[in-house]
Short mmCIF file of C-alpha atoms in Angstrom, two decimals:
data_model
loop_
_atom_site.label_atom_id
_atom_site.label_comp_id
_atom_site.label_asym_id
_atom_site.label_seq_id
_atom_site.Cartn_x
_atom_site.Cartn_y
_atom_site.Cartn_z
CA UNK N 25 -0.13 0.06 -0.06
CA UNK N 26 2.75 2.46 -0.48
CA UNK N 27 1.47 4.57 -3.16
CA UNK N 28 -1.91 5.05 -1.37
CA UNK N 29 0.13 5.80 1.86
CA UNK N 30 2.29 8.27 -0.17
CA UNK N 31 -1.11 10.09 -1.50
CA UNK N 32 -2.44 10.33 2.03
CA UNK N 33 0.60 12.09 3.25
CA UNK N 34 0.59 14.74 0.50
CA UNK N 35 -1.37 17.85 0.38
CA UNK N 36 -1.19 21.05 -1.69
CA UNK N 37 1.40 23.30 0.19
CA UNK N 38 0.70 26.50 0.95
CA UNK N 39 3.82 27.99 2.43
CA UNK N 40 7.49 26.78 2.00
CA UNK N 41 10.26 27.28 4.10
CA UNK N 42 12.49 29.32 1.68
CA UNK N 43 15.92 28.01 3.50
CA UNK N 44 15.18 24.32 2.83
CA UNK N 45 16.29 23.02 -0.95
CA UNK N 46 15.36 19.84 -2.45
CA UNK N 47 18.46 17.89 -3.44
CA UNK N 48 19.29 17.69 -7.26
CA UNK N 49 19.12 13.85 -7.04
CA UNK N 50 15.39 13.97 -5.83
CA UNK N 51 14.47 16.75 -8.28
CA UNK N 52 15.85 14.31 -10.88
CA UNK N 53 13.91 11.49 -9.39
CA UNK N 54 10.73 13.51 -9.87
CA UNK N 55 11.45 14.41 -13.27
CA UNK N 56 12.21 10.84 -14.29
CA UNK N 57 8.89 9.49 -13.30
CA UNK N 58 7.22 12.26 -15.28
CA UNK N 59 9.63 11.07 -18.09
CA UNK N 60 8.63 7.40 -17.74
CA UNK N 61 4.78 8.68 -17.75
CA UNK N 62 2.71 7.00 -20.64
CA UNK N 63 1.42 9.36 -22.97
CA UNK N 64 -0.88 8.68 -25.95
CA UNK N 65 0.71 6.96 -28.87
CA UNK N 66 4.08 7.65 -26.65
CA UNK N 67 4.54 10.80 -28.20
CA UNK N 68 5.66 12.52 -24.80
CA UNK N 69 4.23 15.68 -25.85
CA UNK N 70 5.24 17.82 -23.02
CA UNK N 71 8.57 19.08 -21.32
CA UNK N 72 9.42 20.15 -17.92
CA UNK N 73 11.24 23.28 -17.79
CA UNK N 74 13.21 23.22 -13.98
CA UNK N 75 13.22 26.95 -12.44
CA UNK N 76 15.35 27.10 -9.55
CA UNK N 77 17.17 30.83 -10.13
CA UNK N 78 15.77 33.54 -7.74
CA UNK N 79 15.58 36.25 -10.29
CA UNK N 80 13.77 33.91 -12.77
CA UNK N 81 11.44 33.02 -10.29
CA UNK N 82 10.59 36.71 -9.62
CA UNK N 83 10.14 37.45 -13.18
CA UNK N 84 7.64 34.72 -13.01
CA UNK N 85 5.62 36.24 -9.92
CA UNK N 86 3.49 38.62 -11.92
CA UNK N 87 2.14 35.85 -13.78
CA UNK N 88 1.47 33.62 -10.69
CA UNK N 89 -1.60 33.11 -8.50
CA UNK N 90 0.67 32.10 -5.65
CA UNK N 91 3.38 34.54 -5.24
CA UNK N 92 4.86 33.17 -2.00
CA UNK N 93 4.99 29.69 -3.05
CA UNK N 94 6.44 30.92 -6.44
CA UNK N 95 9.34 32.93 -4.29
CA UNK N 96 9.71 30.78 -1.23
CA UNK N 97 9.61 27.36 -3.01
CA UNK N 98 13.23 25.33 -3.75
CA UNK N 99 12.05 24.50 -7.69
CA UNK N 100 9.44 25.33 -9.92
CA UNK N 101 8.58 22.72 -12.45
CA UNK N 102 7.21 23.83 -15.51
CA UNK N 103 4.71 21.38 -17.21
CA UNK N 104 4.65 22.78 -20.99
CA UNK N 105 2.96 21.21 -23.63
CA UNK N 106 3.52 20.81 -27.50
CA UNK N 107 1.77 23.67 -29.23
CA UNK N 108 1.16 21.40 -32.09
CA UNK N 109 1.54 17.71 -33.35
CA UNK N 110 3.44 18.01 -36.51
CA UNK N 111 4.74 14.99 -38.95
CA UNK N 112 8.26 16.14 -38.02
CA UNK N 113 7.62 15.43 -34.32
CA UNK N 114 5.76 12.24 -34.58
CA UNK N 115 8.59 10.78 -37.03
CA UNK N 116 11.52 12.17 -34.29
CA UNK N 117 9.58 10.02 -31.70
CA UNK N 118 9.05 6.58 -33.86
CA UNK N 119 12.73 6.80 -35.76
CA UNK N 120 13.94 6.94 -31.98
CA UNK N 121 11.65 4.00 -31.01
CA UNK N 122 12.50 2.06 -33.91
CA UNK N 123 16.33 2.62 -33.60
CA UNK N 124 16.28 1.90 -29.85
CA UNK N 125 14.54 -1.17 -30.37
CA UNK N 126 16.55 -2.49 -33.21
CA UNK N 127 13.60 -2.23 -35.75
CA UNK N 128 13.70 -0.64 -39.11
CA UNK N 129 12.58 2.85 -39.18
CA UNK N 130 9.37 3.06 -40.58
CA UNK N 131 8.14 -0.21 -38.53
CA UNK N 132 5.18 1.51 -37.51
CA UNK N 133 4.33 3.52 -40.46
CA UNK N 134 0.77 2.47 -40.86
CA UNK N 135 0.03 3.77 -37.26
CA UNK N 136 1.98 6.87 -37.52
CA UNK N 137 0.31 7.47 -41.07
CA UNK N 138 -3.15 7.16 -39.24
CA UNK N 139 -2.18 9.50 -36.34
CA UNK N 140 -0.77 12.03 -38.84
CA UNK N 141 -3.85 11.91 -40.74
CA UNK N 142 -6.08 12.28 -37.73
CA UNK N 143 -3.97 15.47 -36.28
CA UNK N 144 -3.89 16.81 -39.65
CA UNK N 145 -7.76 17.60 -39.73
CA UNK N 146 -7.60 18.99 -36.10
CA UNK N 147 -6.88 22.77 -35.07
CA UNK N 148 -3.86 23.80 -32.94
CA UNK N 149 -6.27 24.62 -30.27
CA UNK N 150 -7.31 20.73 -30.35
CA UNK N 151 -3.61 19.86 -30.48
CA UNK N 152 -2.93 21.66 -27.52
CA UNK N 153 -5.69 20.52 -25.67
CA UNK N 154 -4.73 16.91 -26.37
CA UNK N 155 -1.14 17.53 -25.41
CA UNK N 156 -1.74 19.18 -22.24
CA UNK N 157 -3.87 16.22 -21.10
CA UNK N 158 -0.93 13.95 -21.54
CA UNK N 159 0.94 16.34 -19.59
CA UNK N 160 -1.52 15.78 -16.67
CA UNK N 161 -0.66 12.30 -16.61
CA UNK N 162 2.89 13.45 -16.02
CA UNK N 163 1.96 15.98 -13.45
CA UNK N 164 0.14 13.21 -11.44
CA UNK N 165 3.00 10.83 -11.46
CA UNK N 166 5.37 13.65 -10.32
CA UNK N 167 3.18 14.41 -7.53
CA UNK N 168 3.26 10.80 -6.38
CA UNK N 169 7.04 10.77 -6.82
CA UNK N 170 7.59 13.73 -4.62
CA UNK N 171 5.19 12.49 -1.97
CA UNK N 172 7.10 8.95 -2.00
CA UNK N 173 10.33 10.83 -1.57
CA UNK N 174 8.40 13.21 1.51
CA UNK N 175 9.39 16.21 -0.52
CA UNK N 176 6.31 18.95 -0.50
CA UNK N 177 4.66 20.02 -3.60
CA UNK N 178 1.87 22.15 -5.01
CA UNK N 179 0.23 21.84 -8.38
CA UNK N 180 -0.81 25.12 -9.66
CA UNK N 181 -2.97 25.99 -12.71
CA UNK N 182 -4.97 29.59 -13.08
CA UNK N 183 -1.57 31.50 -13.78
CA UNK N 184 -0.94 33.66 -16.46
CA UNK N 185 0.57 31.52 -19.13
CA UNK N 186 1.66 34.61 -21.27
CA UNK N 187 3.66 35.38 -18.66
CA UNK N 188 5.33 32.48 -18.18
CA UNK N 189 5.67 31.56 -21.28
CA UNK N 190 7.50 34.76 -22.36
CA UNK N 191 9.59 34.69 -19.50
CA UNK N 192 10.87 30.98 -19.95
CA UNK N 193 10.76 31.59 -24.09
CA UNK N 194 8.74 28.70 -24.65
CA UNK N 195 7.02 29.68 -27.90
CA UNK N 196 10.34 29.77 -29.62
CA UNK N 197 10.71 26.23 -28.27
CA UNK N 198 7.26 25.44 -29.72
CA UNK N 199 5.68 24.67 -25.91
CA UNK N 200 2.97 26.17 -23.83
CA UNK N 201 2.82 26.43 -20.14
CA UNK N 202 0.31 24.01 -19.00
CA UNK N 203 0.92 23.72 -15.21
CA UNK N 204 3.27 24.19 -12.15
CA UNK N 205 4.54 22.12 -9.65
CA UNK N 206 6.19 24.21 -6.83
CA UNK N 207 8.41 21.72 -4.75
CA UNK N 208 9.96 22.14 -1.57
CA UNK N 209 9.48 21.80 2.08
CA UNK N 210 6.46 23.33 4.09
CA UNK N 211 6.94 25.95 6.54
CA UNK N 212 4.45 24.26 8.93
CA UNK N 213 3.81 27.48 10.81
CA UNK N 214 2.71 29.14 8.01
CA UNK N 215 0.98 26.43 5.92
CA UNK N 216 -2.87 26.71 6.97
CA UNK N 217 -3.45 23.63 5.08
CA UNK N 218 -0.84 21.60 6.91
CA UNK N 219 -2.81 20.65 10.09
CA UNK N 220 -6.35 20.19 8.00
CA UNK N 221 -8.09 17.06 7.39
CA UNK N 222 -8.06 15.67 3.63
CA UNK N 223 -11.06 15.75 2.44
CA UNK N 224 -12.61 13.44 -0.96
CA UNK N 225 -15.49 12.69 -2.47
CA UNK N 226 -16.80 9.21 -0.86
CA UNK N 227 -15.95 6.25 -2.48
CA UNK N 228 -19.66 5.52 -3.14
CA UNK N 229 -20.10 8.57 -5.12
CA UNK N 230 -16.55 8.57 -6.70
CA UNK N 231 -17.10 5.08 -8.12
CA UNK N 232 -19.95 4.11 -10.33
CA UNK N 233 -20.96 0.30 -10.98
CA UNK N 234 -21.92 -0.08 -14.52
CA UNK N 235 -24.92 -2.80 -14.81
CA UNK O 9 12.82 4.12 -5.92
CA UNK O 10 9.80 1.88 -5.73
CA UNK O 11 7.54 4.02 -8.02
CA UNK O 12 10.34 4.45 -10.51
CA UNK O 13 10.75 0.63 -10.42
CA UNK O 14 6.73 0.21 -10.79
CA UNK O 15 6.93 2.71 -13.98
CA UNK O 16 9.60 1.23 -15.48
CA UNK O 17 7.82 -2.52 -15.08
CA UNK O 18 4.26 -0.95 -16.89
CA UNK O 19 3.69 -0.91 -20.29
CA UNK O 20 0.51 -0.39 -22.48
CA UNK O 21 -0.51 -3.74 -22.63
CA UNK O 22 -1.83 -5.10 -25.81
CA UNK O 23 -3.59 -8.10 -25.06
CA UNK O 24 -4.83 -9.77 -22.06
CA UNK O 25 -5.68 -13.25 -21.02
CA UNK O 26 -9.36 -13.43 -20.70
CA UNK O 27 -9.09 -16.29 -18.15
CA UNK O 28 -7.80 -14.05 -15.67
CA UNK O 29 -9.70 -11.75 -13.24
CA UNK O 30 -8.33 -8.83 -11.14
CA UNK O 31 -9.28 -9.21 -7.40
CA UNK O 32 -12.05 -6.95 -6.31
CA UNK O 33 -9.65 -5.76 -3.44
CA UNK O 34 -7.02 -4.83 -6.28
CA UNK O 35 -9.73 -2.76 -8.59
CA UNK O 36 -10.51 -1.06 -5.26
CA UNK O 37 -6.90 -0.01 -4.41
CA UNK O 38 -6.38 1.49 -8.09
CA UNK O 39 -9.65 3.38 -7.94
CA UNK O 40 -8.78 4.62 -4.34
CA UNK O 41 -5.33 5.89 -5.54
CA UNK O 42 -7.51 7.83 -8.25
CA UNK O 43 -9.72 9.27 -5.24
CA UNK O 44 -6.99 10.62 -3.47
CA UNK O 45 -5.18 12.32 -6.62
CA UNK O 46 -5.38 15.99 -6.24
CA UNK O 47 -7.58 18.12 -8.26
CA UNK O 48 -7.92 22.00 -9.14
CA UNK O 49 -9.47 23.23 -6.00
CA UNK O 50 -10.20 20.01 -4.81
CA UNK O 51 -13.30 19.83 -6.73
CA UNK O 52 -12.58 16.24 -8.00
CA UNK O 53 -14.45 16.70 -11.09
CA UNK O 54 -14.46 13.27 -12.50
CA UNK O 55 -15.87 9.70 -11.64
CA UNK O 56 -14.77 6.20 -12.43
CA UNK O 57 -17.28 4.05 -14.16
CA UNK O 58 -16.15 0.30 -13.58
CA UNK O 59 -17.43 -2.04 -16.16
CA UNK O 60 -16.84 -5.80 -15.53
CA UNK O 61 -20.00 -7.30 -17.39
CA UNK O 62 -19.18 -9.03 -20.54
CA UNK O 63 -22.33 -7.83 -22.42
CA UNK O 64 -21.62 -4.48 -21.38
CA UNK O 65 -18.21 -4.58 -22.69
CA UNK O 66 -19.17 -5.87 -25.85
CA UNK O 67 -21.80 -2.86 -26.23
CA UNK O 68 -19.02 -0.68 -25.87
CA UNK O 69 -16.81 -2.46 -28.17
CA UNK O 70 -18.28 -0.59 -31.44
CA UNK O 71 -16.85 2.68 -29.67
CA UNK O 72 -13.58 1.05 -28.81
CA UNK O 73 -10.06 1.15 -31.12
CA UNK O 74 -9.19 -1.95 -29.17
CA UNK O 75 -12.15 -4.47 -29.38
CA UNK O 76 -10.08 -7.72 -27.99
CA UNK O 77 -8.73 -5.53 -25.03
CA UNK O 78 -12.09 -4.28 -24.34
CA UNK O 79 -13.44 -8.24 -24.53
CA UNK O 80 -10.88 -9.80 -22.72
CA UNK O 81 -9.45 -7.29 -20.10
CA UNK O 82 -10.55 -8.36 -16.57
CA UNK O 83 -12.29 -4.73 -15.75
CA UNK O 84 -12.53 -1.48 -17.85
CA UNK O 85 -12.19 1.78 -15.68
CA UNK O 86 -13.74 4.60 -17.33
CA UNK O 87 -12.71 7.93 -16.33
CA UNK O 88 -15.45 10.45 -17.01
CA UNK O 89 -15.58 13.97 -16.19
CA UNK O 90 -18.25 16.62 -15.20
CA UNK O 91 -19.87 18.17 -18.37
CA UNK O 92 -20.16 21.48 -16.29
CA UNK O 93 -18.89 23.47 -13.42
CA UNK O 94 -22.28 24.66 -11.66
CA UNK O 95 -22.57 26.49 -8.20
CA UNK O 96 -24.32 23.73 -6.63
CA UNK O 97 -21.47 21.23 -7.67
CA UNK O 98 -18.91 23.73 -5.88
CA UNK O 99 -20.81 24.21 -2.92
CA UNK O 100 -21.47 20.47 -2.58
CA UNK O 101 -18.00 19.74 -2.49
CA UNK O 102 -17.05 22.76 -0.14
CA UNK O 103 -19.96 21.80 2.40
CA UNK O 104 -18.44 18.58 2.75
CA UNK O 105 -15.15 19.83 3.04
CA UNK O 106 -16.03 22.50 5.81
CA UNK O 107 -18.23 19.77 7.70
CA UNK O 108 -15.44 17.11 7.68
CA UNK O 109 -13.12 19.61 8.96
CA UNK O 110 -15.57 20.74 11.49
CA UNK O 111 -15.75 24.36 10.25
CA UNK O 112 -18.69 26.60 9.23
CA UNK O 113 -20.00 26.01 5.90
CA UNK O 114 -19.22 29.32 3.99
CA UNK O 115 -15.77 29.36 5.72
CA UNK O 116 -14.02 29.15 2.05
CA UNK O 117 -16.82 31.48 0.21
CA UNK O 118 -14.54 34.22 -0.78
CA UNK O 119 -12.35 31.47 -2.50
CA UNK O 120 -15.32 29.46 -3.75
CA UNK O 121 -17.07 32.99 -4.96
CA UNK O 122 -13.78 33.61 -6.92
CA UNK O 123 -13.76 30.19 -8.77
CA UNK O 124 -17.71 30.55 -9.34
CA UNK O 125 -17.12 33.46 -10.65
CA UNK O 126 -14.26 32.35 -13.15
CA UNK O 127 -16.76 29.46 -14.45
CA UNK O 128 -19.43 31.43 -15.00
CA UNK O 129 -17.59 33.24 -17.77
CA UNK O 130 -16.31 30.08 -19.39
CA UNK O 131 -18.20 27.88 -21.95
CA UNK O 132 -19.45 24.34 -21.07
CA UNK O 133 -16.67 23.05 -23.43
CA UNK O 134 -13.93 25.10 -21.60
CA UNK O 135 -15.24 23.83 -18.55
CA UNK O 136 -14.79 20.11 -20.14
CA UNK O 137 -11.24 20.84 -21.24
CA UNK O 138 -10.44 21.69 -17.58
CA UNK O 139 -12.23 19.06 -16.01
CA UNK O 140 -10.95 16.14 -18.21
CA UNK O 141 -7.41 17.46 -17.54
CA UNK O 142 -8.09 16.57 -13.64
CA UNK O 143 -9.08 13.22 -14.79
CA UNK O 144 -5.75 12.68 -16.49
CA UNK O 145 -4.05 13.41 -13.04
CA UNK O 146 -5.98 10.60 -11.67
CA UNK O 147 -5.42 8.43 -14.75
CA UNK O 148 -1.70 8.67 -14.08
CA UNK O 149 -1.99 7.68 -10.48
CA UNK O 150 -4.34 4.81 -11.21
CA UNK O 151 -1.66 3.36 -13.59
CA UNK O 152 0.93 3.74 -11.36
CA UNK O 153 -1.23 2.07 -8.71
CA UNK O 154 -1.87 -0.80 -11.15
CA UNK O 155 2.18 -0.68 -11.67
CA UNK O 156 2.72 -1.31 -7.90
CA UNK O 157 0.39 -4.03 -7.78
CA UNK O 158 1.78 -5.63 -10.91
CA UNK O 159 -1.37 -5.51 -12.78
CA UNK O 160 -1.36 -4.66 -16.31
CA UNK O 161 -3.40 -2.05 -17.62
CA UNK O 162 -3.80 -0.02 -20.68
CA UNK O 163 -4.73 3.62 -20.89
CA UNK O 164 -6.98 4.67 -24.00
CA UNK O 165 -8.34 7.45 -25.79
CA UNK O 166 -9.54 7.94 -29.16
CA UNK O 167 -12.66 5.72 -28.90
CA UNK O 168 -15.99 7.25 -29.72
CA UNK O 169 -16.94 8.98 -26.88
CA UNK O 170 -20.86 9.04 -28.02
CA UNK O 171 -21.23 5.12 -27.86
CA UNK O 172 -19.46 4.72 -24.42
CA UNK O 173 -21.50 7.57 -23.01
CA UNK O 174 -24.63 6.09 -24.34
CA UNK O 175 -23.96 2.73 -23.25
CA UNK O 176 -23.17 3.99 -19.58
CA UNK O 177 -25.94 6.82 -19.33
CA UNK O 178 -23.27 9.12 -18.69
CA UNK O 179 -25.02 12.49 -19.93
CA UNK O 180 -27.95 12.01 -17.53
CA UNK O 181 -25.53 11.95 -14.70
CA UNK O 182 -23.71 15.18 -16.03
CA UNK O 183 -20.64 13.18 -17.13
CA UNK O 184 -19.03 12.89 -20.16
CA UNK O 185 -16.26 10.02 -20.78
CA UNK O 186 -12.56 11.29 -21.07
CA UNK O 187 -10.39 7.88 -20.87
CA UNK O 188 -10.52 4.22 -20.59
CA UNK O 189 -8.23 2.26 -18.51
CA UNK O 190 -8.41 -1.56 -19.45
CA UNK O 191 -6.94 -3.64 -16.46
CA UNK O 192 -6.26 -7.35 -16.37
CA UNK O 193 -3.39 -9.67 -16.80
CA UNK O 194 -1.29 -9.78 -19.86
CA UNK O 195 -1.51 -12.72 -22.66
CA UNK O 196 2.33 -12.82 -23.15
CA UNK O 197 2.01 -14.76 -26.01
CA UNK O 198 -0.18 -12.52 -28.04
CA UNK O 199 1.26 -9.20 -26.50
CA UNK O 200 3.63 -7.55 -29.16
CA UNK O 201 4.45 -4.89 -26.95
CA UNK O 202 5.62 -7.10 -24.02
CA UNK O 203 9.05 -8.09 -25.35
CA UNK O 204 9.95 -5.01 -26.52
CA UNK O 205 12.14 -1.91 -24.95
CA UNK O 206 10.49 0.99 -23.35
CA UNK O 207 11.59 3.95 -25.19
CA UNK O 208 11.30 7.43 -24.01
CA UNK O 209 12.38 10.74 -24.65
CA UNK O 210 16.39 11.04 -23.42
CA UNK O 211 16.50 13.11 -20.38
CA UNK O 212 18.40 16.26 -21.67
CA UNK O 213 15.66 16.94 -23.98
CA UNK O 214 12.97 16.15 -21.64
CA UNK O 215 14.19 18.59 -19.19
CA UNK O 216 14.75 22.41 -19.95
CA UNK O 217 17.05 23.78 -17.23
CA UNK O 218 16.04 27.63 -17.10
CA UNK O 219 18.64 29.96 -16.91
#
C-alpha cells in the first residue's frame, strides 16, 4: 500500500520554508517519474522546465496566483506541452523508438500515418488540449513521486500563461505552459492547510458500478 | 525508488488473458489511488465507471479502438469528467470539506465565489477541457497504482465517446467519458509490446533547465 500511503501523506502545500532546498538527486527522480509516464501513442508531447534561479522566479511572480510559493519554494517545475503535433515531431519519436528497439525505421508507419492523418484534421487548439492532457498524466505521477520522497509540492493552474511562456521563452521552443509544480519543504507554521484533514468525495459517489 | 521501478515495469498492454480476473480488492486500490489524486480547487470533477460485465463490454466494443482489450481485459475503468462546473457542484464539495473539518459552512466562500465567477465566464466546452485535465491526473496515478500491484493496464483514448457515453448513461449523470483504462493480466504470447524495450525521450531533451 505504499502509493496509497504516499497519496494520503501529500497535500497542496501553501507555504514553503525558503531556507530548505530539495537535492538535485531528488529533483531528478521527480522528473524521471514524469519522463516514464505513459502518453498517447508514446509521443510524450510535453517537457518540464526546471526553475531554481531566484531572479527568474521573481520574473514569473506577476503571472502567478501564489507569489509566496513561487518565491519560497525550492524549485518550480513548469509542465509545458507541445503547441502542435507535426509530422516531423511524430517521425522523430518513432525513429527513436525503432532505432532503440533495433527495428527498421518505418516499422510503425501504418500507425503513424493514421495519427498524422487524424491530427492533420484538427486545429492547433485541439492539438494543445490533447498535448496538455498528456502532461497531466505526468503531473500526477510527478506528484506521486514527490510524495514518495516526502517532499512537499503544490500543483498549480490559473496562472497567466503568457507571462510564464514569455519569461521562459517557450513559444520559440514550440511549447506552451500548462501547469506548475512548486517543490520544496513546507513551513508548517505558515502552512494553513498542513493541519487540516484531507477531504475527498466518498467512494460510493466516486465509483459508479455499471450494470 | 519503488515508484520508478513500477513505472519501468509497466507498459500499455496490448493483449489480455481473458481467463484471469483482477480481485475486487485490487480494483478498489486502483480506484482509491485515483480518488486520492489532487485536482484543481479540490473539486474532483470526475468519476470512475467500473465495467466488468461481458455484455456491457460488448456494447462498448463498437466505440472502442481496441476490441480485443475491451473483450478480454478483466475490468474497464472509464474516466468520466463533469460536463460542467456549476455553483451547486462547487457548493456540494465545499460543504463536505467544511463539514468534515468541523468548520462553519461558507468558511471558504471568498475563494469559492472567485472560482464560481471564473467558471461562469467560461463555456461548457472550456469547463470540460478543464475537468478532463483533472481526470488525467487521476489516470496517471491509477496507472501507477496498478503497476505497483503488478497488474497490467492500458490507458486508451481515441474511442467514440458518444457510444461509450450512451451505453453507460453518462449524460444523465452530468458526465462525459474522457479515457479508458483496461485492467487485467497480459497474455504474453499475444502481447506484441510485452518483449519490447520501453523507449522514452532522453532526459536532456525532456528537461529544460531555465537560466
